[in-house]
Tab-separated table of C-alpha atoms and ligand atoms in Angstrom:
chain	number	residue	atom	x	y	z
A	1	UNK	CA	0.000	0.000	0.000
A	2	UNK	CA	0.939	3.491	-0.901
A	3	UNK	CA	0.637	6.876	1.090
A	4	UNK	CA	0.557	9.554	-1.294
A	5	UNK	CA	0.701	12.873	0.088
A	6	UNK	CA	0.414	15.373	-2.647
A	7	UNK	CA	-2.102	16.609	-5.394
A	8	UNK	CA	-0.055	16.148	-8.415
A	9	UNK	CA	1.241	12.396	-7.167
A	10	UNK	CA	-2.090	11.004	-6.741
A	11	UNK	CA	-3.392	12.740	-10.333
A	12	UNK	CA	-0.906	10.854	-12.014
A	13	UNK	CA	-1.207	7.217	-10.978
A	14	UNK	CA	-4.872	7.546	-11.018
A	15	UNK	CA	-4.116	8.695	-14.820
A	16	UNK	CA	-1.453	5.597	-14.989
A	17	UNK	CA	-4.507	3.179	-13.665
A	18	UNK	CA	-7.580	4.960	-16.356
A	19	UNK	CA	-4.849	3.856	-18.732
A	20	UNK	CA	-4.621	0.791	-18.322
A	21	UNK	CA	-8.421	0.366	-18.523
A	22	UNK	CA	-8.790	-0.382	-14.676
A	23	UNK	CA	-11.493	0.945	-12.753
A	24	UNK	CA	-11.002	3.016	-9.592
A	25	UNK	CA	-12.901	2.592	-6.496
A	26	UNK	CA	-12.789	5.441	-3.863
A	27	UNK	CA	-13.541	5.722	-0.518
A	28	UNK	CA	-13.827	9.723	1.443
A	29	UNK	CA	-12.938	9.401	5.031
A	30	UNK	CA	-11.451	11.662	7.969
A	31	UNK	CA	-9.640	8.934	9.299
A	32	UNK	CA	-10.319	7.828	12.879
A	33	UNK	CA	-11.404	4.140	10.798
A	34	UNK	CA	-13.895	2.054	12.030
A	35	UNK	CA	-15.850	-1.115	10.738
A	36	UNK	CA	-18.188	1.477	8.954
A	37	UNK	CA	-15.731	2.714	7.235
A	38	UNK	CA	-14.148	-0.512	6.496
A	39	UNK	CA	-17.372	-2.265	5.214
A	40	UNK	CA	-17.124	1.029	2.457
A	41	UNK	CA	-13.646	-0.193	1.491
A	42	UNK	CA	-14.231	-4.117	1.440
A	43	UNK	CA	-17.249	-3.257	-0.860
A	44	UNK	CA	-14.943	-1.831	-2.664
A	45	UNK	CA	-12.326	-4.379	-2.766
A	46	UNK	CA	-15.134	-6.299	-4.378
A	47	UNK	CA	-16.174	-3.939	-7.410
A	48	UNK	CA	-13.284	-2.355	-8.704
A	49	UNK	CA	-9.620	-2.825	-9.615
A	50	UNK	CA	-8.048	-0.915	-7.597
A	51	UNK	CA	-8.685	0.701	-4.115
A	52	UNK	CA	-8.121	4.370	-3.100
A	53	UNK	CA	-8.858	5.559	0.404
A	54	UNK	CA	-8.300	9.173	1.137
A	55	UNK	CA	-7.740	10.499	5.182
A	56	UNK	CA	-8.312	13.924	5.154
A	57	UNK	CA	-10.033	16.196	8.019
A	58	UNK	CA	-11.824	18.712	5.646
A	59	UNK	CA	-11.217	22.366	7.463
A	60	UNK	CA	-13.972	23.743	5.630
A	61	UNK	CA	-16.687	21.768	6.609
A	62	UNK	CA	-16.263	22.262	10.236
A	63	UNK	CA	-17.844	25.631	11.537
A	64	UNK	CA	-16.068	28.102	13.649
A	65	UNK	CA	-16.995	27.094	17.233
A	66	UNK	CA	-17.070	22.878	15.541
A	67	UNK	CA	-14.416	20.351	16.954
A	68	UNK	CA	-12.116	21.000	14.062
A	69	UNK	CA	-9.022	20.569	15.639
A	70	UNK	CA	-10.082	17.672	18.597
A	71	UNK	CA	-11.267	15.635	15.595
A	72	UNK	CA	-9.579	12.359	16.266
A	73	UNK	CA	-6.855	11.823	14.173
A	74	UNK	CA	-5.018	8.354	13.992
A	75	UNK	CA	-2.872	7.930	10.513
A	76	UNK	CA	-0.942	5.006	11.547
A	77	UNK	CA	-3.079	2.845	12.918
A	78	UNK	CA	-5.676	3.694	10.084
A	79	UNK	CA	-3.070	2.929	7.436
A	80	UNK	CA	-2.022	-0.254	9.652
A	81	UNK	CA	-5.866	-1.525	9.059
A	82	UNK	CA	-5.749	-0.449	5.256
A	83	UNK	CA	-2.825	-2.578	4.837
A	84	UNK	CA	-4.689	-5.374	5.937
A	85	UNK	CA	-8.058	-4.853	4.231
A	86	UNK	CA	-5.626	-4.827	1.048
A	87	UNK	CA	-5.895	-1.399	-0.033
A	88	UNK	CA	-3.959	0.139	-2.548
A	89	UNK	CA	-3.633	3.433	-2.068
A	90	UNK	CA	-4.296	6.024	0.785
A	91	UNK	CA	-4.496	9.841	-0.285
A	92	UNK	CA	-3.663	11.672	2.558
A	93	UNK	CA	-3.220	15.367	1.878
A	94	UNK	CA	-2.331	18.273	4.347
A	95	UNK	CA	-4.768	20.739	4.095
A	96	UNK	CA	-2.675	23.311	2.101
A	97	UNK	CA	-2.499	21.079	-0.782
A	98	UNK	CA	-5.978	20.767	-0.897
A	99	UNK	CA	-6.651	24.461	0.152
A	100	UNK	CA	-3.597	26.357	-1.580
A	101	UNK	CA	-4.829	29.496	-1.774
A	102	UNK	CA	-7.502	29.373	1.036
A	103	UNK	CA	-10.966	27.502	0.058
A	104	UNK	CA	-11.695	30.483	-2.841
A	105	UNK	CA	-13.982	28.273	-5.087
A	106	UNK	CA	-16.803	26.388	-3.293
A	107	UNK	CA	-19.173	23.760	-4.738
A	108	UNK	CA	-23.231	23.902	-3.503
A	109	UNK	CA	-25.909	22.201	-3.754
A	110	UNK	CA	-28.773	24.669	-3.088
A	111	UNK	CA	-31.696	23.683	-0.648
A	112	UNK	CA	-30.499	20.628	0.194
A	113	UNK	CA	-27.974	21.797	1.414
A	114	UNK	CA	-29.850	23.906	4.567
A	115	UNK	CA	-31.878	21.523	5.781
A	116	UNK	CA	-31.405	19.547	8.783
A	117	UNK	CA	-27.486	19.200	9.158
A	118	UNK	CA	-27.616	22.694	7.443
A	119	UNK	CA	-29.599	24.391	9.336
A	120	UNK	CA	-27.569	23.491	12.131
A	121	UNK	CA	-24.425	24.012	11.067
A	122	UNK	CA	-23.802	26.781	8.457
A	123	UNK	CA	-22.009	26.241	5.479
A	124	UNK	CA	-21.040	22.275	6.308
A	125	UNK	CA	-22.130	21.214	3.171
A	126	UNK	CA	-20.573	23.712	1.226
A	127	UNK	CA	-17.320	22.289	2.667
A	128	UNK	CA	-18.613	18.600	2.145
A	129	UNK	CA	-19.341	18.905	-1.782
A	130	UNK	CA	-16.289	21.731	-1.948
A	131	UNK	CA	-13.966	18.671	-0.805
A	132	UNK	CA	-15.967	16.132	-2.190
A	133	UNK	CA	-15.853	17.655	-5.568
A	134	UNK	CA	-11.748	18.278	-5.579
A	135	UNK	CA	-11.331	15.082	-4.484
A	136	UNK	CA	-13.297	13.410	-7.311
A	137	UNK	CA	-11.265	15.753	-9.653
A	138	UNK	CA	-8.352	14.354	-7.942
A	139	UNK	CA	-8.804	10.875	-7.670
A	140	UNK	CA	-11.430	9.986	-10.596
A	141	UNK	CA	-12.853	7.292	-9.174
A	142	UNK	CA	-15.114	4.880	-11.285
A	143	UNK	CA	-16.941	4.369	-8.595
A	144	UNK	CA	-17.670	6.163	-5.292
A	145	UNK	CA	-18.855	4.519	-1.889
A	146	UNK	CA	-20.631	6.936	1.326
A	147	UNK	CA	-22.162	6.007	4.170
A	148	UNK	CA	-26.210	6.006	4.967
A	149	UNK	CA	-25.327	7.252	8.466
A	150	UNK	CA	-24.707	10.686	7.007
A	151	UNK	CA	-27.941	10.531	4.776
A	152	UNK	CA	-28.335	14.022	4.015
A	153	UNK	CA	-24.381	14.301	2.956
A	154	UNK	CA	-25.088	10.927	0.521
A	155	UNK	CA	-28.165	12.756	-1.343
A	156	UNK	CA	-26.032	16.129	-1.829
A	157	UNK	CA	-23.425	14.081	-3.440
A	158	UNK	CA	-25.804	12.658	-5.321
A	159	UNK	CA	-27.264	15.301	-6.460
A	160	UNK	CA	-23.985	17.237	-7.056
A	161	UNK	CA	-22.434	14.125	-9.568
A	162	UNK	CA	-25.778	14.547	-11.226
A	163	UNK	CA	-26.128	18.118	-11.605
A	164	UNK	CA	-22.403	18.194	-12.925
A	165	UNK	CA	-22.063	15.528	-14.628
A	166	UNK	CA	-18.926	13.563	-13.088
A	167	UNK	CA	-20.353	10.325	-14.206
A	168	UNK	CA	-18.162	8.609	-10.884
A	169	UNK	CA	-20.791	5.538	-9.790
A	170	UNK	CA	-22.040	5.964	-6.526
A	171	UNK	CA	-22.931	3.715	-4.259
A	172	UNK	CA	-24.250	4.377	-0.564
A	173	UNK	CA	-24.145	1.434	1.926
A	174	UNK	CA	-25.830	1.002	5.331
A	175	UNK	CA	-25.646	1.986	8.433
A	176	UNK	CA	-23.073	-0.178	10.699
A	177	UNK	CA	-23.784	-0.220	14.177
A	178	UNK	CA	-21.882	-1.735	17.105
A	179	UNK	CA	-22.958	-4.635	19.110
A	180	UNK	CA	-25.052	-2.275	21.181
A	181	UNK	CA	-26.841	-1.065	17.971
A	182	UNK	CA	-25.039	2.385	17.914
A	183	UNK	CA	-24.241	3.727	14.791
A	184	UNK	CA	-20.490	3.716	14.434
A	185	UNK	CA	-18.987	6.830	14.483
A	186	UNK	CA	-15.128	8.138	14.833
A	187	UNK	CA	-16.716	10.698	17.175
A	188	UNK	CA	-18.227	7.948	19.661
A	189	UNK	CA	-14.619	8.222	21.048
A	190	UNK	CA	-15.329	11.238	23.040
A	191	UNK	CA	-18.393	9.866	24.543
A	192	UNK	CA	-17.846	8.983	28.897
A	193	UNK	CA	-19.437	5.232	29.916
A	194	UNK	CA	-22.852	6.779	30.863
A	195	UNK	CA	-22.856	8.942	27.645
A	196	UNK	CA	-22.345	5.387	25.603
A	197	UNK	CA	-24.664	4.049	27.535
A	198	UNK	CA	-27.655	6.745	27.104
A	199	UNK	CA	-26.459	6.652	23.168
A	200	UNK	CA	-28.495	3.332	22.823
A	201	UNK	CA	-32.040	5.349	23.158
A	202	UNK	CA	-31.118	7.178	19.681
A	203	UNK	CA	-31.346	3.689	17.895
A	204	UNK	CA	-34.174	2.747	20.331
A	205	UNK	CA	-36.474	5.779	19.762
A	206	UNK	CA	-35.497	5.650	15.439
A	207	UNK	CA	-36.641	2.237	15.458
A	208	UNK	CA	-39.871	2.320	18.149
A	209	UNK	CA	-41.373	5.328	15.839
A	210	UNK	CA	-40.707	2.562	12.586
A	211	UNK	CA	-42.296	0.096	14.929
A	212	UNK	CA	-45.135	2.097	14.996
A	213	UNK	CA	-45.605	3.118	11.755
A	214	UNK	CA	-45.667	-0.836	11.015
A	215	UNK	CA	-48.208	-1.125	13.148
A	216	UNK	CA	-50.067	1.456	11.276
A	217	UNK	CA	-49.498	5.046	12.623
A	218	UNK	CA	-50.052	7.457	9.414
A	219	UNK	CA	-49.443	10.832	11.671
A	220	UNK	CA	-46.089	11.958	10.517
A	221	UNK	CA	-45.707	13.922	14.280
A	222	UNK	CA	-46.805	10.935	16.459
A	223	UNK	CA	-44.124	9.234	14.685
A	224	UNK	CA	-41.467	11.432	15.014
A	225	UNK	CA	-42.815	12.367	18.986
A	226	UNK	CA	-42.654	8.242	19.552
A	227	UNK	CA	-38.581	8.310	19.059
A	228	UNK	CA	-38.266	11.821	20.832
A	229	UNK	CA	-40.335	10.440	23.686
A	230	UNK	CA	-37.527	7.493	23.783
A	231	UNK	CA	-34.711	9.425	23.745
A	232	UNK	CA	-35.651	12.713	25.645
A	233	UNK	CA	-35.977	10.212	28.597
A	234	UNK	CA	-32.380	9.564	28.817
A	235	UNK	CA	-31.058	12.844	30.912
A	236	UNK	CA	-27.692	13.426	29.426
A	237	UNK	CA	-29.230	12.972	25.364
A	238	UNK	CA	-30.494	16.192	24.049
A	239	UNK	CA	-32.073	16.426	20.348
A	240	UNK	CA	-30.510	18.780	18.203
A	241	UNK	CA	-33.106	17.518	15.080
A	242	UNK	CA	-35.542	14.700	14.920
A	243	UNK	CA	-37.554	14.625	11.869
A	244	UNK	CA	-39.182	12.458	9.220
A	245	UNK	CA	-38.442	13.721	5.773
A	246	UNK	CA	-39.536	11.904	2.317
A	247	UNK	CA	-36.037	10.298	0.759
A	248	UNK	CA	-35.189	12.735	-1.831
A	249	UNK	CA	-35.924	16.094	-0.968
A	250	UNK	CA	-35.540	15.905	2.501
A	251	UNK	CA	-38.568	17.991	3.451
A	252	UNK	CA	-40.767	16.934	6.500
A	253	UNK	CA	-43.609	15.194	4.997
A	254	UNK	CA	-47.035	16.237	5.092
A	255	UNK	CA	-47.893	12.307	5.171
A	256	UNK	CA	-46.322	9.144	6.086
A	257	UNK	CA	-46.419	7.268	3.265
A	258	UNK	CA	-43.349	6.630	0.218
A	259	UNK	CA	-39.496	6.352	0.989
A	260	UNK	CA	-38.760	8.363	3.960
A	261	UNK	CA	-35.820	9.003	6.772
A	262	UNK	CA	-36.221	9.519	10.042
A	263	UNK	CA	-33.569	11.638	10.519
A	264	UNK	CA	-32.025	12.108	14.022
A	265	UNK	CA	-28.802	14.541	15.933
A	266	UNK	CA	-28.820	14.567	19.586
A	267	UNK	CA	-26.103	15.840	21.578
A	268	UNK	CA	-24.563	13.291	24.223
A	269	UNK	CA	-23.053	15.680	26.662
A	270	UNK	CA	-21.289	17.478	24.282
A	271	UNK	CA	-20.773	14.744	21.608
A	272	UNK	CA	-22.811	15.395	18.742
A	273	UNK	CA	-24.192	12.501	17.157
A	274	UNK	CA	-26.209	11.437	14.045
A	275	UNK	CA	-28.314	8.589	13.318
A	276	UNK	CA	-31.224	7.461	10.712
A	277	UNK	CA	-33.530	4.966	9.984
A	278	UNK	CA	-35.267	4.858	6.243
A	279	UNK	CA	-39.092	4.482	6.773
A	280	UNK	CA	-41.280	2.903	3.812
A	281	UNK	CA	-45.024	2.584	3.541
B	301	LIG	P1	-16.279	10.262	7.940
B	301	LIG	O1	-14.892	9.747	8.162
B	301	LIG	O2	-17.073	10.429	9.183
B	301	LIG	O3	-16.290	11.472	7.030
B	301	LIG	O4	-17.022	9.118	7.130
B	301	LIG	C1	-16.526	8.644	5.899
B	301	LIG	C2	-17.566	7.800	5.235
B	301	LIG	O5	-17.896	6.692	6.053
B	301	LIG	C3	-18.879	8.563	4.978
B	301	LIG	O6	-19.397	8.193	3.725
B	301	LIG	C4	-19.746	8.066	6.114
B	301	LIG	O7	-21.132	8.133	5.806
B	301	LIG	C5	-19.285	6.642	6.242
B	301	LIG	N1	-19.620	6.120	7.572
B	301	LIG	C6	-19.293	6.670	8.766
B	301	LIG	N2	-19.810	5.945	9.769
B	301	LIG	C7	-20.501	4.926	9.205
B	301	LIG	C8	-21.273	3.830	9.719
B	301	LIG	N3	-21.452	3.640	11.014
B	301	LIG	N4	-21.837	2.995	8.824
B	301	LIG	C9	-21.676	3.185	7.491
B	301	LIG	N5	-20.939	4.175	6.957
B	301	LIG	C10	-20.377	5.036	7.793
């Protein structure tokens, strides 16, 4: 496995590999790896030729007052489990060569892009598809793998290889959650015992409101006040958002019935922490 470090490097053996007719599979991370991550690479592994896994904690999608600079950041023992899921190549740029001149030219998605996550935290998806976008430019991958956990990010990107045209394939895989049925997360490190513990009522409350939907609620609040209920009575959790938006659009629906997301942040202590479950009547 290879580290590359700069711009330029990685341009030119993805152009060596395009060459040679092989196909590119990419995987976006900030590092911190954990088995979500690593089911995105082994699926991978599986579709394309070769494997490309960047590390890169994106300044410009953290806000001003956002853990930017506590993120967790771990490049050896990431690269350590990249050697072993057989990876061939981690990009791992310092932010300078990804921001040279400062972040001048941004990528948006409009709407989308201020909903939920957005409304809560200004401008984070302007970073996301700004990255997202150079590193696509970068790397031109054949194929693309994201995460359902960050739902909203997967249907900007979606939206943003369609509205451009990149023609990358992109594929979004589910949720992985730990044996305690939280949603994997590098951030989960900063959580105490008790914080972990509360954590579980997120999953609890997503999944009692699909439970009741399946048993036939059709009020789109009773459904989203059946997971608040659950999780508001765990002290330390505190809901940021909790809302249940139709698949595409990501607007709260007037009815619950199609492909929707209930879409969920809560704060543990001061962990902030997403998690979703995809409703369909
Ligand atoms: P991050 O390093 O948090 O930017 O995540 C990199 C990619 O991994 C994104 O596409 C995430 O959606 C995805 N991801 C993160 N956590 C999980 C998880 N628990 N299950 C599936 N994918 C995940």
């Amino acid at each position: 496995m290879e580290i590359i470090r700069k711009v330029h490097s990685m341009g030119e053996i993805s152009s060596q590999i395009l060459a040679a007719r092989r196909t590119i599979g990419f995987v976006p991370t900030m590092g911190s790896l954990h088995d979500g991550h690593l089911a995105l690479v082994r699926r991978m592994k599986q579709l394309s030729d070769v494997v490309v896994v960047s590390i890169f904690v994106n300044p410009a999608q953290f806000g001003p007052d956002e853990d930017y600079r506590e993120y967790p950041r771990q490049l050896t023992r990431d690269t350590d489990l990249l050697i072993a899921e057989g990876v061939d190549y981690v990009f791992s740029p310092e932010p300078d060569e990804i921001y040279p001149e400062g972040p001048a030219t941004y990528v948006e998605v409009e709407d989308l892009s201020t909903r939920l996550e957005g409304a809560s935290r200004p401008g984070h998806f302007r970073g996301v598809t700004t990255v997202v976008m150079k590193l696509l430019q970068i790397v031109r991958p054949t194929l693309a793998a994201f995460g359902q956990k960050d739902a909203q990010q997967a249907v900007i990107v979606r939206r943003m290889i369609d509205n451009l045209f990149l023609g990358t394939e992109l594929l979004i895989l589910p949720i992985v959650r730990d044996e305690d049925d939280v949603a994997l997360s590098s951030r989960n490190a900063n959580l105490s015992s008790g914080e972990r513990r509360s954590a579980r009522a997120i999953y609890r409350g997503l999944f009692a409101a699909r439970a009741a939907v399946e048993a036939g609620e059709r009020d789109p609040e009773a459904v989203v006040r059946a997971a608040r209920e659950v999780v508001e009575a765990e002290e330390v959790l505190r809901v940021d958002y909790l809302e249940l938006v139709d698949g595409e659009l990501l607007r709260p629906v007037p009815a619950v019935e199609g492909r929707m997301l209930l879409v969920a942040a809560v704060y543990a202590g001061s962990t902030r922490l997403l998690d979703n479950v995809e409703i369909s009547v």
